[in-house]
Coordinates of C-alpha atoms and ligand atoms in Angstrom, one line a residue:
M14 CA -31.3 35.7 64.7
I15 CA -29.7 32.7 66.4
K16 CA -31.9 31.5 69.2
R17 CA -31.4 29.1 72.0
I18 CA -32.0 25.4 71.4
P19 CA -35.6 24.4 72.2
G20 CA -35.7 22.8 75.7
T21 CA -32.8 24.8 77.0
K22 CA -33.1 27.9 79.2
D23 CA -31.1 31.0 80.1
V24 CA -31.2 31.8 83.8
L25 CA -31.4 35.6 83.8
P26 CA -30.1 37.8 86.6
S27 CA -33.7 38.5 87.7
E28 CA -34.1 34.7 88.4
I29 CA -30.7 33.9 89.8
D30 CA -31.7 34.6 93.4
K31 CA -34.0 31.5 93.3
W32 CA -31.1 29.3 92.1
H33 CA -28.7 30.7 94.8
F34 CA -31.4 30.1 97.4
I35 CA -31.9 26.5 96.4
E36 CA -28.2 25.8 96.0
N37 CA -27.4 27.3 99.4
I38 CA -30.0 25.0 101.1
V39 CA -28.7 22.0 99.2
H40 CA -25.1 22.7 100.3
K41 CA -26.2 23.3 103.9
I42 CA -28.3 20.2 104.3
F43 CA -25.8 17.9 102.7
H44 CA -23.2 19.4 105.0
N45 CA -25.5 18.5 108.0
Y46 CA -25.4 14.9 106.9
N47 CA -21.6 14.9 106.2
Y48 CA -21.8 14.4 102.4
G49 CA -18.9 15.6 100.2
E50 CA -19.5 17.3 96.9
I51 CA -18.4 15.7 93.7
R52 CA -18.2 17.2 90.2
T53 CA -17.8 15.0 87.1
P54 CA -17.3 15.9 83.4
I55 CA -20.3 16.9 81.3
F56 CA -19.6 14.0 78.9
E57 CA -18.6 10.4 79.3
E58 CA -18.0 7.4 77.0
T59 CA -21.4 6.2 75.8
P60 CA -21.2 2.6 77.1
L61 CA -21.1 4.0 80.7
F62 CA -24.7 5.2 80.4
A63 CA -25.9 2.4 78.1
R64 CA -24.7 -0.3 80.5
G65 CA -25.5 1.6 83.7
I66 CA -29.0 2.9 83.0
G67 CA -30.0 0.0 80.7
E68 CA -30.2 -0.4 76.9
E69 CA -34.0 -0.8 77.0
T70 CA -34.8 2.3 79.0
D71 CA -36.3 5.4 77.3
I72 CA -33.2 7.4 78.3
V73 CA -30.7 5.2 76.6
S74 CA -32.9 4.1 73.6
K75 CA -34.4 7.5 72.7
E76 CA -33.1 10.4 74.7
M77 CA -29.3 10.6 74.9
Y78 CA -27.2 13.2 73.2
T79 CA -24.7 10.9 71.7
F80 CA -22.1 11.7 69.0
N81 CA -18.7 10.5 67.8
D82 CA -16.0 13.0 68.6
R83 CA -13.2 13.8 66.1
G84 CA -11.2 10.8 67.3
G85 CA -14.1 8.5 66.6
T86 CA -15.0 7.8 70.3
S87 CA -18.7 7.7 71.0
V88 CA -19.4 10.2 73.8
T89 CA -22.7 11.1 75.5
L90 CA -23.7 14.3 77.4
K91 CA -24.6 13.0 80.8
P92 CA -28.4 12.2 81.1
E93 CA -28.0 11.5 84.9
M94 CA -25.3 11.4 87.5
T95 CA -25.5 8.0 89.2
A96 CA -23.5 6.2 86.5
A97 CA -20.9 9.0 86.3
V98 CA -20.4 9.0 90.1
V99 CA -20.0 5.3 90.1
R100 CA -17.4 5.5 87.3
A101 CA -15.5 8.1 89.4
F102 CA -15.9 5.9 92.5
I103 CA -14.3 2.9 90.7
E104 CA -11.7 5.0 88.8
H105 CA -10.3 6.7 92.0
N106 CA -10.6 3.6 94.2
F107 CA -12.7 5.5 96.7
D108 CA -13.3 2.4 98.7
S109 CA -9.6 1.9 99.4
K110 CA -9.6 5.2 101.4
Q111 CA -12.9 4.8 103.2
S112 CA -15.5 2.1 103.2
L113 CA -18.6 4.3 103.1
N114 CA -18.7 7.2 100.6
K115 CA -21.4 9.8 100.9
L116 CA -21.4 12.1 97.8
Y117 CA -23.6 14.9 96.5
Y118 CA -23.8 17.0 93.4
I119 CA -25.4 19.8 91.6
S120 CA -25.0 19.6 87.8
P121 CA -26.6 20.1 84.4
M122 CA -28.1 17.0 82.6
F123 CA -29.1 16.4 79.0
R124 CA -32.0 14.4 77.6
Q125 CA -33.5 14.9 74.2
E126 CA -37.1 14.7 75.3
R127 CA -40.1 16.6 73.8
P128 CA -39.9 19.9 75.6
Q129 CA -42.9 21.0 77.7
A130 CA -43.4 22.8 81.0
G131 CA -41.1 21.0 83.5
R132 CA -39.4 18.9 80.8
L133 CA -36.2 20.3 79.3
R134 CA -33.4 19.0 77.2
Q135 CA -30.8 20.7 79.4
F136 CA -32.0 20.6 83.0
H137 CA -30.3 20.7 86.4
Q138 CA -30.3 18.1 89.2
F139 CA -29.0 18.1 92.7
G140 CA -28.7 14.7 94.2
A141 CA -26.6 12.2 96.2
E142 CA -25.1 8.8 96.0
V143 CA -24.1 6.8 99.0
I144 CA -21.8 3.9 98.1
G145 CA -20.5 1.1 100.4
S146 CA -23.4 -0.1 102.6
N147 CA -26.7 -1.9 102.2
S148 CA -28.1 -0.6 105.5
P149 CA -31.7 0.4 105.2
L150 CA -30.8 3.4 107.4
L151 CA -29.1 4.9 104.4
D152 CA -32.2 4.3 102.2
A153 CA -34.1 6.2 104.8
E154 CA -31.4 8.9 105.2
I155 CA -31.5 9.6 101.4
I156 CA -35.3 9.9 101.4
I157 CA -35.2 12.1 104.5
I158 CA -32.6 14.4 103.0
A159 CA -34.6 14.7 99.8
Y160 CA -37.8 15.5 101.7
R161 CA -36.0 17.9 104.1
I162 CA -34.5 19.9 101.2
L163 CA -37.9 20.2 99.5
S164 CA -39.7 21.2 102.6
S165 CA -36.9 23.6 103.7
L166 CA -37.3 25.4 100.4
G167 CA -40.9 26.1 101.5
L168 CA -42.8 23.5 99.4
K169 CA -45.9 22.2 101.1
A170 CA -47.9 20.3 98.4
I171 CA -45.5 17.4 98.1
L172 CA -46.2 13.7 98.3
L173 CA -43.6 11.0 99.0
K174 CA -44.2 7.6 97.4
I175 CA -42.1 4.6 98.2
N176 CA -41.9 1.1 96.9
T177 CA -39.5 -1.8 96.7
L178 CA -38.5 -3.7 93.6
G179 CA -36.9 -6.6 95.4
K180 CA -33.6 -8.3 94.4
P181 CA -33.0 -9.2 90.7
L182 CA -34.1 -12.8 91.2
E183 CA -37.3 -11.8 92.9
R184 CA -38.0 -9.2 90.2
E185 CA -37.4 -11.8 87.5
K186 CA -40.1 -14.0 89.1
F187 CA -42.4 -11.0 89.4
K188 CA -41.8 -10.1 85.7
N189 CA -42.7 -13.6 84.6
A190 CA -45.9 -13.5 86.7
L191 CA -46.7 -10.1 85.1
K192 CA -46.1 -11.6 81.6
E193 CA -48.4 -14.5 82.3
Y194 CA -51.1 -12.1 83.6
L195 CA -50.8 -9.7 80.7
Y196 CA -50.7 -12.4 78.0
P197 CA -54.4 -12.8 77.6
H198 CA -54.8 -8.9 77.6
F199 CA -52.1 -8.3 75.1
E200 CA -54.4 -7.2 72.2
K201 CA -56.0 -4.6 74.5
L202 CA -52.7 -3.0 75.5
S203 CA -51.6 0.4 74.0
D204 CA -49.0 0.2 71.2
D205 CA -46.3 1.6 73.7
S206 CA -47.2 -1.1 76.2
K207 CA -47.1 -3.8 73.6
K208 CA -43.5 -2.8 72.9
R209 CA -42.7 -2.8 76.6
F210 CA -44.2 -6.2 77.0
S211 CA -41.1 -7.8 75.6
G212 CA -38.6 -4.9 76.4
N213 CA -39.2 -3.5 79.9
I214 CA -42.5 -4.9 81.1
L215 CA -42.4 -3.1 84.5
R216 CA -42.8 0.2 82.7
I217 CA -46.4 -0.8 81.7
F218 CA -47.2 0.3 85.2
D219 CA -46.3 3.9 84.2
S220 CA -48.7 4.0 81.2
K221 CA -51.4 6.7 81.4
D222 CA -53.5 5.0 78.7
A223 CA -57.0 4.2 80.1
S224 CA -57.2 0.6 78.9
D225 CA -53.6 -0.1 80.2
V226 CA -54.5 1.5 83.6
K227 CA -57.6 -0.7 83.9
I228 CA -55.7 -3.9 83.0
M229 CA -52.8 -3.0 85.4
S230 CA -55.1 -2.3 88.3
S231 CA -55.5 -6.1 88.8
A232 CA -51.9 -7.0 88.0
P233 CA -49.8 -9.0 90.4
N234 CA -48.1 -7.1 93.2
I235 CA -44.3 -7.1 93.7
Q236 CA -44.8 -7.4 97.5
D237 CA -45.9 -11.0 97.0
Y238 CA -42.6 -11.9 95.4
L239 CA -40.2 -10.5 98.0
S240 CA -37.9 -12.6 100.1
E241 CA -37.9 -12.4 103.9
S242 CA -34.8 -10.2 103.9
G243 CA -36.4 -7.9 101.2
I244 CA -39.5 -7.5 103.3
A245 CA -37.4 -6.8 106.5
H246 CA -35.3 -4.2 104.6
F247 CA -38.4 -2.4 103.4
E248 CA -40.0 -2.5 106.9
K249 CA -36.9 -1.0 108.4
V250 CA -36.9 1.9 105.9
R251 CA -40.6 2.6 106.6
S252 CA -40.1 2.5 110.4
V253 CA -37.1 5.0 110.2
L254 CA -39.2 7.3 108.0
D255 CA -42.1 7.1 110.6
K256 CA -39.7 7.9 113.4
A257 CA -38.4 10.9 111.5
S258 CA -42.0 12.0 111.0
V259 CA -41.7 12.0 107.2
P260 CA -45.1 11.2 105.7
F261 CA -45.2 8.7 102.8
E262 CA -47.4 6.4 100.9
V263 CA -46.4 2.9 99.7
E264 CA -47.1 2.7 96.0
P265 CA -46.6 -0.8 94.7
K266 CA -46.9 0.4 91.1
L267 CA -44.0 2.8 91.4
V268 CA -41.4 1.6 88.9
R269 CA -38.6 3.9 87.9
G270 CA -37.4 4.7 84.4
L271 CA -33.9 3.4 85.0
D272 CA -32.9 -0.3 85.2
Y273 CA -30.4 -0.3 88.0
Y274 CA -32.7 -0.3 91.0
T275 CA -32.9 -3.0 93.6
D276 CA -35.1 -2.9 96.8
T277 CA -36.2 0.6 97.8
T278 CA -37.3 3.1 95.2
F279 CA -39.1 6.4 95.8
E280 CA -40.4 9.6 94.2
I281 CA -41.5 12.9 95.6
L282 CA -44.3 14.4 93.6
S283 CA -45.7 18.0 93.5
G284 CA -49.4 18.6 93.4
K285 CA -48.7 21.9 91.7
V286 CA -46.8 21.4 88.5
G287 CA -49.1 19.6 86.0
S288 CA -48.1 16.4 84.3
Q289 CA -44.3 16.6 84.9
N290 CA -44.9 16.3 88.6
A291 CA -41.9 14.2 89.8
L292 CA -39.7 16.6 91.6
C293 CA -37.3 13.9 92.7
G294 CA -36.6 10.2 92.4
G295 CA -34.2 7.6 93.6
G296 CA -33.5 4.3 95.2
R297 CA -31.1 1.5 95.9
Y298 CA -28.8 0.0 93.3
D299 CA -26.8 -2.8 94.8
N300 CA -25.6 -4.3 91.5
L301 CA -24.6 -1.1 89.5
I302 CA -21.1 -0.8 90.8
E303 CA -20.3 -4.4 89.7
T304 CA -22.1 -3.9 86.4
L305 CA -19.8 -1.0 85.7
G306 CA -16.7 -3.0 86.4
G307 CA -16.2 -2.4 90.1
K308 CA -16.3 -4.7 93.1
N309 CA -19.7 -5.9 94.4
T310 CA -20.6 -2.8 96.4
P311 CA -24.1 -1.6 97.3
G312 CA -25.3 1.9 96.7
V313 CA -28.4 4.2 97.2
G314 CA -29.2 7.7 96.0
F315 CA -31.6 10.2 94.5
A316 CA -31.7 13.2 92.2
A317 CA -34.1 16.2 92.1
G318 CA -34.8 18.5 89.1
I319 CA -34.1 22.1 90.0
E320 CA -36.3 23.6 87.2
R321 CA -39.3 21.6 88.3
I322 CA -38.7 22.6 91.9
I323 CA -38.7 26.3 90.8
L324 CA -42.0 25.7 88.9
A325 CA -43.5 24.2 92.1
L326 CA -42.2 27.0 94.3
D327 CA -43.6 29.6 91.8
N328 CA -47.0 27.8 91.6
E329 CA -47.2 27.4 95.4
N330 CA -46.1 31.1 95.8
A331 CA -43.7 29.7 98.3
L332 CA -40.7 31.9 97.7
K333 CA -40.5 35.3 99.3
L334 CA -37.1 36.5 98.2
T335 CA -36.2 40.1 98.6
P336 CA -33.2 41.2 96.6
E337 CA -30.1 42.2 98.6
P338 CA -30.0 46.0 99.1
L339 CA -27.1 47.9 97.7
D340 CA -24.8 49.3 100.5
Y341 CA -23.9 52.6 98.7
F342 CA -24.8 54.5 95.5
I343 CA -22.5 57.3 94.5
I344 CA -24.1 60.3 92.9
R345 CA -22.0 62.9 91.0
L346 CA -23.2 66.5 91.4
N347 CA -20.6 67.7 88.8
D348 CA -18.7 66.0 86.0
D349 CA -15.8 64.6 87.9
S350 CA -16.4 60.9 87.5
A351 CA -12.8 59.9 88.4
N352 CA -13.5 61.0 92.0
A353 CA -16.7 59.1 92.2
F354 CA -15.0 56.0 90.9
S355 CA -12.2 56.2 93.5
V356 CA -14.7 56.6 96.4
A357 CA -16.6 53.6 95.1
Q358 CA -13.3 51.7 94.8
H359 CA -12.4 52.6 98.4
L360 CA -15.8 51.2 99.6
R361 CA -15.6 48.1 97.4
D362 CA -12.2 47.3 98.7
R363 CA -13.8 47.2 102.2
G364 CA -16.3 44.6 101.1
F365 CA -19.3 46.9 100.4
S366 CA -21.6 46.7 97.4
V367 CA -21.4 49.9 95.5
E368 CA -22.8 51.3 92.3
L369 CA -22.3 54.6 90.5
D370 CA -23.4 56.3 87.3
Y371 CA -21.6 55.4 84.1
L372 CA -24.0 57.0 81.7
D373 CA -23.6 60.7 82.6
R374 CA -27.1 60.9 83.9
S375 CA -28.7 63.9 85.6
V376 CA -28.7 64.0 89.4
K377 CA -32.4 63.3 89.3
A378 CA -31.9 60.2 87.2
Q379 CA -29.0 59.0 89.4
M380 CA -31.3 59.4 92.4
R381 CA -33.9 57.3 90.7
E382 CA -31.4 54.6 90.0
A383 CA -30.2 54.6 93.6
N384 CA -33.9 54.1 94.7
K385 CA -34.4 51.3 92.1
L386 CA -31.3 49.5 93.4
N387 CA -32.6 49.9 97.0
A388 CA -29.4 51.6 98.1
E389 CA -29.2 52.0 101.9
K390 CA -26.9 55.0 101.7
V391 CA -26.2 57.6 99.0
V392 CA -22.9 59.5 98.7
F393 CA -23.1 62.9 97.0
I394 CA -19.8 64.0 95.4
G395 CA -19.1 67.6 94.2
G396 CA -21.3 69.7 96.4
E397 CA -20.5 72.9 98.3
E398 CA -18.4 71.1 100.9
E399 CA -16.1 69.7 98.3
K400 CA -13.7 72.7 98.8
D401 CA -13.2 71.5 102.4
G402 CA -12.4 68.0 101.2
L403 CA -15.8 66.6 102.3
L404 CA -18.8 64.9 100.7
T405 CA -22.3 64.2 101.8
L406 CA -23.5 60.8 103.1
K407 CA -27.3 60.3 103.2
F408 CA -29.1 57.5 105.1
M409 CA -32.0 56.6 102.9
K410 CA -34.2 55.1 105.6
T411 CA -34.4 58.3 107.7
G412 CA -33.2 61.0 105.2
E413 CA -30.5 62.1 107.7
Q414 CA -27.3 63.3 106.2
V415 CA -23.8 64.3 107.2
S416 CA -20.8 66.0 105.7
I417 CA -17.9 63.6 106.0
K418 CA -14.3 62.9 104.8
P419 CA -14.3 60.3 102.0
E420 CA -12.1 57.9 104.1
M421 CA -14.6 58.0 107.0
I422 CA -17.7 56.9 105.0
S423 CA -17.2 53.2 105.5
E424 CA -17.1 53.5 109.3
Y425 CA -19.9 56.1 109.8
K426 CA -23.0 54.8 111.5
F427 CA -26.3 56.8 111.7
P428 CA -28.3 56.4 114.9
A429 CA -30.9 54.1 113.3
D430 CA -28.3 52.2 111.3
Ligands
HAM509 P1 -34.7 10.5 87.2 O1 -36.0 10.2 87.8 O2 -34.5 10.2 85.8 O3 -33.6 9.9 88.1 O4 -34.5 12.1 87.4 C1 -34.6 12.7 88.7 C2 -35.3 14.0 88.5 O5 -34.7 14.8 87.5 C3 -36.8 13.9 88.1 O6 -37.6 13.6 89.2 C4 -37.0 15.3 87.6 O7 -37.3 16.2 88.6 C5 -35.7 15.7 87.0 N1 -35.8 15.5 85.5 C6 -35.6 14.4 84.8 N2 -35.7 14.6 83.5 C7 -36.0 15.9 83.3 C8 -36.2 16.7 82.2 N3 -36.2 16.3 81.0 N4 -36.5 18.1 82.4 C9 -36.5 18.6 83.7 N5 -36.3 17.8 84.8 C10 -36.0 16.5 84.6 C11 -32.3 10.0 87.9 O8 -31.8 10.7 87.2 C12 -31.5 9.1 88.8 N6 -30.1 9.3 88.5 C13 -31.8 9.4 90.3 C14 -30.9 8.5 91.2 C15 -29.8 8.9 91.9 N7 -31.2 7.3 91.6 C16 -30.3 6.8 92.4 N8 -29.4 7.8 92.5

């Protein structure tokens, strides 16, 4: 038996209502804020992600699905969208048509991580990228949209953490200070953190190792290395969030797993999904467009993991979705299935949802099926009244029924209808 690849999921018809519910809210809220949807290919040339996300990051060094295609080009299944959106932005000269581009997406992503609850190898993100302005209003807007989508879905146990990583020069100074601070503690660091010491030293803040956590608790703070403009930018973001009544915590140890961030970064965590608790993350990336070959253009964005959100919704018991009822179920009282099919077709042509029996089931079994599908009305074909060209229409809520001409069914209303 061939099974699905570990870390991938089938979304079954019984689960699809949750996906549609989330996707509808995502489309609606991005529409409120005037974002346009963008769809990019599933795979791109490998250097786009290697250069964009950073060679030293876990994503690029360990997790990408990279292979040579038959023409010998190295391609990678997209592990995230930001680099892909920026590639499209540059390739289509978006900035020649309008100077600010507000884009959003819903798309599968691929990372070869060790699968566990909330961590998949193919997962789905929705997210946004705003390219063309360094206004702190947009950092705040991105955070507010992310927060608003999660709370509109019904999530309550969520916590927004924000931080700033400063500009590259400020961050370099901070990294040097961190190096100096960690040097005497080097031997006590975990093996992973020892590796990060020379690779991506900021990621040591992410370590869960007890000795690392203790050492990092007295580490230097990025806030002390910010320029005046960096401090002012971050203050403005915070004040807009305050005015929008979006609660947040400043977390100076929040470093993100991708290298392109400058200034604001943020994550929204769930208190209800175990260790993989980041529902969403993002921030500003004012150098990425240039790194990827475009003009010097600022950007800011976020992405949220749909499977993790579903886990959080399930664990908070926040979703009360009732399946759409069926408009009509057609029940055959004799063997003439062609007639039943054409009545169904007549109703379907008028936009109603209709089901009928294809398995030659007994009337009792057909009735059971109609109830299971929560049919609002049932049509009986082939009863006594058939000789007069009529059939029976029954309203399930009240049990009322009428004899009616087939072409009148779609218009007929019961008193309680
Ligand atoms: P990220 O933090 O790598 O950021 O991913 C964003 C979200 O995707 C995570 O918070 C999580 O919910 C979900 N996610 C990530 N990896 C997995 C996985 N293996 N299984 C399930 N869910 C996962 C980015 O991807 C950036 N592109 C966000 C961004 C946009 N920054 C600026 N613009």
